Coordinates of C-alpha atoms in Angstrom, one line a residue:
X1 CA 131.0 123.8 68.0
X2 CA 130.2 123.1 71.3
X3 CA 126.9 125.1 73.0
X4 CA 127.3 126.9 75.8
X5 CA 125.3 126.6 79.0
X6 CA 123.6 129.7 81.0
X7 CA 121.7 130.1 84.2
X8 CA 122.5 126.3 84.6
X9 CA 120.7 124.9 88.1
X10 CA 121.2 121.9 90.1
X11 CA 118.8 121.2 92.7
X12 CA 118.1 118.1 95.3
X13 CA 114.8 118.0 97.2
X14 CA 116.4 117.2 100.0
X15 CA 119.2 114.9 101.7
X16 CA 117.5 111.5 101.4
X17 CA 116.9 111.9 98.0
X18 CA 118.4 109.9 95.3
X19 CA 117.2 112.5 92.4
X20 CA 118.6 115.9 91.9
X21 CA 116.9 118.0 88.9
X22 CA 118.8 120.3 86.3
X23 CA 117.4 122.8 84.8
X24 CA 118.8 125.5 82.2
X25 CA 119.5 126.5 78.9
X26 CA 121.3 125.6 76.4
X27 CA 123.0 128.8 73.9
X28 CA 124.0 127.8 70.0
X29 CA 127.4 130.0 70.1
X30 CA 126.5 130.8 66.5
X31 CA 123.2 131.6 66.1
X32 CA 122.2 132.8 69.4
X33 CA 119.5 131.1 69.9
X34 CA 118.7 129.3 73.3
X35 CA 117.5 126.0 74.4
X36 CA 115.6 125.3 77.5
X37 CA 116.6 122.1 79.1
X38 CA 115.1 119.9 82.0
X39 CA 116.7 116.7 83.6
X40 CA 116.6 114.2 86.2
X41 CA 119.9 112.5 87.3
X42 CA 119.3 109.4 90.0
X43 CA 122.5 110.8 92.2
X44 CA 123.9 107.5 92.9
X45 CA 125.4 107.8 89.0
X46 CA 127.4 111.2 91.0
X47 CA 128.0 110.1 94.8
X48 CA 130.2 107.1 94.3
X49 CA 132.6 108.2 96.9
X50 CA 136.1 107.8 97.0
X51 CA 136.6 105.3 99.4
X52 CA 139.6 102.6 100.0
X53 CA 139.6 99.3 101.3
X54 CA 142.2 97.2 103.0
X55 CA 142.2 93.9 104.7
X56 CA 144.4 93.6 107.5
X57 CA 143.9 89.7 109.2
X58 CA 140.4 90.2 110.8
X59 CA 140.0 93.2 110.4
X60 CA 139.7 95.8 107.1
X61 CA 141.1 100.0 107.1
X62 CA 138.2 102.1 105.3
X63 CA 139.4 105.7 104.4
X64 CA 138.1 107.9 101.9
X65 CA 134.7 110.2 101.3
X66 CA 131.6 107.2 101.0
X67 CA 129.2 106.8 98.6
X68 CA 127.8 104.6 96.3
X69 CA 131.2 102.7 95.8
X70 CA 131.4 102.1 99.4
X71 CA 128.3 99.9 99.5
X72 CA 129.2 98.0 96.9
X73 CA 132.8 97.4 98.6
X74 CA 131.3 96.5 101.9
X75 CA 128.8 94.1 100.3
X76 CA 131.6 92.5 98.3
X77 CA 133.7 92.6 102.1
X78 CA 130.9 91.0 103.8
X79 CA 130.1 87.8 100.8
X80 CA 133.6 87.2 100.1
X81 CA 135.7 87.9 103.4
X82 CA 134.0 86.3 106.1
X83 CA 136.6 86.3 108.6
X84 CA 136.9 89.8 109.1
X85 CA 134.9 90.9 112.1
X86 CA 136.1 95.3 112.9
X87 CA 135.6 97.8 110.6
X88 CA 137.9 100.4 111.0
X89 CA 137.5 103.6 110.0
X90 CA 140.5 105.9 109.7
X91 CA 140.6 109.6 107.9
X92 CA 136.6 109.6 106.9
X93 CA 135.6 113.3 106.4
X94 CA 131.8 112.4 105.5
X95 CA 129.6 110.7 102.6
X96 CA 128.7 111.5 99.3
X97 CA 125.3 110.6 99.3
X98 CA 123.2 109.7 103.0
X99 CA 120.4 107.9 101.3
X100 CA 123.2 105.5 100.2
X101 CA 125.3 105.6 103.6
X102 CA 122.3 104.2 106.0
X103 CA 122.7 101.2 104.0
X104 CA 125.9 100.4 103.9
X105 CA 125.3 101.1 107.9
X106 CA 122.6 98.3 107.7
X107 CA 125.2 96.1 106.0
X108 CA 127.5 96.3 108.5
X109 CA 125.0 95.7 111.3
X110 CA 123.3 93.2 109.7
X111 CA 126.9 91.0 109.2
X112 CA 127.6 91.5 113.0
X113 CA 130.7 93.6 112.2
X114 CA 132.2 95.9 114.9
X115 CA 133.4 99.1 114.2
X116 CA 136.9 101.0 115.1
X117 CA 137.8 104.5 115.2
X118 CA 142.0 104.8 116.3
X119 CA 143.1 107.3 118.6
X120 CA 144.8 109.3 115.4
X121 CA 141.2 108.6 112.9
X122 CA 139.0 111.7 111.7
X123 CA 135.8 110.5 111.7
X124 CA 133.5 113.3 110.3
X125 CA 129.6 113.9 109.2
X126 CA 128.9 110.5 107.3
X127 CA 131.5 108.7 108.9
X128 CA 129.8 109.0 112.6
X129 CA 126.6 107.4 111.1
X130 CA 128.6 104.4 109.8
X131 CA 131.0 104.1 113.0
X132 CA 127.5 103.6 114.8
X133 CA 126.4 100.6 112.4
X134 CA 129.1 98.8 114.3
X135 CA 127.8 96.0 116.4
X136 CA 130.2 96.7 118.8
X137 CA 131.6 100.5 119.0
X138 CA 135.1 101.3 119.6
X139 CA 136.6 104.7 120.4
X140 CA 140.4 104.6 121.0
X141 CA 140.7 108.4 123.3
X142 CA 142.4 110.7 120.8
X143 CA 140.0 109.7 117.8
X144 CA 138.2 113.0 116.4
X145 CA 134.6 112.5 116.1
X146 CA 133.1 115.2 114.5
X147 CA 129.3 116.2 113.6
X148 CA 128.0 119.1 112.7
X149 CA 124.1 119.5 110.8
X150 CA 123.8 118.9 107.6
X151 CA 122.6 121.4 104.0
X152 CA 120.0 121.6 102.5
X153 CA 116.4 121.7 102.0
X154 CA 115.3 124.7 99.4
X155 CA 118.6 126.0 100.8
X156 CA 117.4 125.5 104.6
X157 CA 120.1 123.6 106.9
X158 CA 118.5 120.9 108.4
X159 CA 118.4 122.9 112.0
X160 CA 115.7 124.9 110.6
X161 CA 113.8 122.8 109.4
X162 CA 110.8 121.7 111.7
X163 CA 111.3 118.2 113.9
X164 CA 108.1 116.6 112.1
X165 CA 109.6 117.8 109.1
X166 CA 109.9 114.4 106.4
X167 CA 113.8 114.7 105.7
X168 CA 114.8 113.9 108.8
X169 CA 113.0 111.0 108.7
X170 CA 115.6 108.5 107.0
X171 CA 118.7 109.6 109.6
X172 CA 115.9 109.4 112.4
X173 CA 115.2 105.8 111.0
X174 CA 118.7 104.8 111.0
X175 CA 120.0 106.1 114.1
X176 CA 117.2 104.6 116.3
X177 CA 118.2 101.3 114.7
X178 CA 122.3 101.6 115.6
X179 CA 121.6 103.6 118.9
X180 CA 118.4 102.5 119.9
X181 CA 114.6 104.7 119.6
X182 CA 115.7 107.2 122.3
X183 CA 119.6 107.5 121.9
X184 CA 119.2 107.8 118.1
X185 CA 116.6 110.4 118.1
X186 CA 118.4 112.6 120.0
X187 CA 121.9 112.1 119.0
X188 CA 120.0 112.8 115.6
X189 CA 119.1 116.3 116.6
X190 CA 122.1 117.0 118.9
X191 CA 123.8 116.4 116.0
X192 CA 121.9 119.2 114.0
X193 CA 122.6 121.8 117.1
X194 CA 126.4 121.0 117.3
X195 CA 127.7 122.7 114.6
X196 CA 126.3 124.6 111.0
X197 CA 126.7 122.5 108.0
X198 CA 129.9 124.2 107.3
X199 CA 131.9 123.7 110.4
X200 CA 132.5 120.6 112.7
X201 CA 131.9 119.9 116.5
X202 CA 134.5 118.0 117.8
X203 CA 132.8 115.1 119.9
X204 CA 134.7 115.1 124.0
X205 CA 135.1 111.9 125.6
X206 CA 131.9 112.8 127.9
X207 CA 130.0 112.7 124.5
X208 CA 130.7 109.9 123.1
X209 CA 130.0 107.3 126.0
X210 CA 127.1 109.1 126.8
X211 CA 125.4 108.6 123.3
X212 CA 126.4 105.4 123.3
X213 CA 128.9 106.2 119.9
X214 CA 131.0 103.8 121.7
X215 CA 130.4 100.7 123.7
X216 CA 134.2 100.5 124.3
X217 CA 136.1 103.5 125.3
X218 CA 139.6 102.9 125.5
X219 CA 142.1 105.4 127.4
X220 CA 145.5 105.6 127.3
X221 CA 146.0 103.5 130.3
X222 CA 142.8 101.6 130.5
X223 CA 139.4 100.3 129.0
X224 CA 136.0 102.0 129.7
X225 CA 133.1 99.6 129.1
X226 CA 129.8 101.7 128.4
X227 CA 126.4 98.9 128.0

């Protein structure tokens, strides 16, 4: 017969991390008799993401939560499909794992791909840090942009955590690469104040040219070019 488990606990140092600990026991069903256990899972084995690809002339549709599945697809985009230049992301409600996400950002940067977001796209959490790998940013208006802070360290969100603290380090990293040292900084921590980790901010127009998210606005009726 199967054991049972009791007081199971899963815990992640924090959101960079690619190890999350579990810790519990373990209860024989027939004798009674528990079992303490204690293990380390590298979290890429459980953030693969559910993410879908598809190639459209020069440019490829990404939709789907990203993870560790979506590196691996953009890697394989990049060596074998070098004719696609715009990433475009569609209905992206965030990432599996952010440790992973920056670098399948830095893929995308580093092949010189732009990035899309469609006036009818949901781009959420995750999927804001990967539109801004694009080498070129564009926002059609209607596009929903949303950020919010993200959960946890020992079950602290992010916003209360102190700015010197170490796990905002890796997104701090990242976003000064995409956005440069002063837009990615604090789009970082505007980020953090716009919403808990539970809820969204909806990103307006004003927002998103003046963090630099896009470097191409485009309006119903006409383009905005924000350099």
């Amino acid at each position: 017969k199967k054991a049972k488990y009791s007081k199971l606990k899963v815990t992640k140092k924090d959101r960079a991390s690619f190890v999350i600990r579990v810790t519990g026991k373990l209860k024989n069903p027939e004798t009674g008799k528990k079992i303490k256990i204690s293990s380390e899972i590298n979290e890429v084995v459980i953030s693969g993401g559910k993410s879908v690809l598809e190639i459209k002339g020069n440019e490829v549709f990404l939709s789907g939560v990203l993870g560790a599945i979506t590196y691996k697809q953009i890697k394989d985009l990049v060596t074998n499909h070098p004719k696609v230049k715009t990433l475009v992301l569609t209905d992206v409600p965030g990432s599996m794992n952010d440790a992973v996400n920056v670098h399948t950002g830095r893929l995308v940067r580093n092949a010189g791909l732009n990035t899309k977001a469609l006036k009818n796209s949901k781009i959420h959490s995750g999927g804001v840090d990967l539109l801004a790998a694009g080498n070129e940013r564009i926002v059609e208006e209607g596009a929903e942009i949303g950020v919010h802070t993200w959960c946890c360290v020992d079950d602290k969100p992010a916003v209360d955590l102190p700015k010197d603290h170490p796990a905002h380090w890796n997104l701090i990293s990242y976003l000064t690469e995409m956005l440069g040292a002063k837009k990615g900084v604090d789009f970082y921590f505007y980020t953090l104040q716009a919403a808990p980790h539970n809820d969204v901010h909806k990103m307006i127009k004003k927002e998103i040219i003046d963090w630099n998210l896009a470097t191409k606005f485009i309006e119903a009726k006409k383009n905005i070019f924000n350099k």
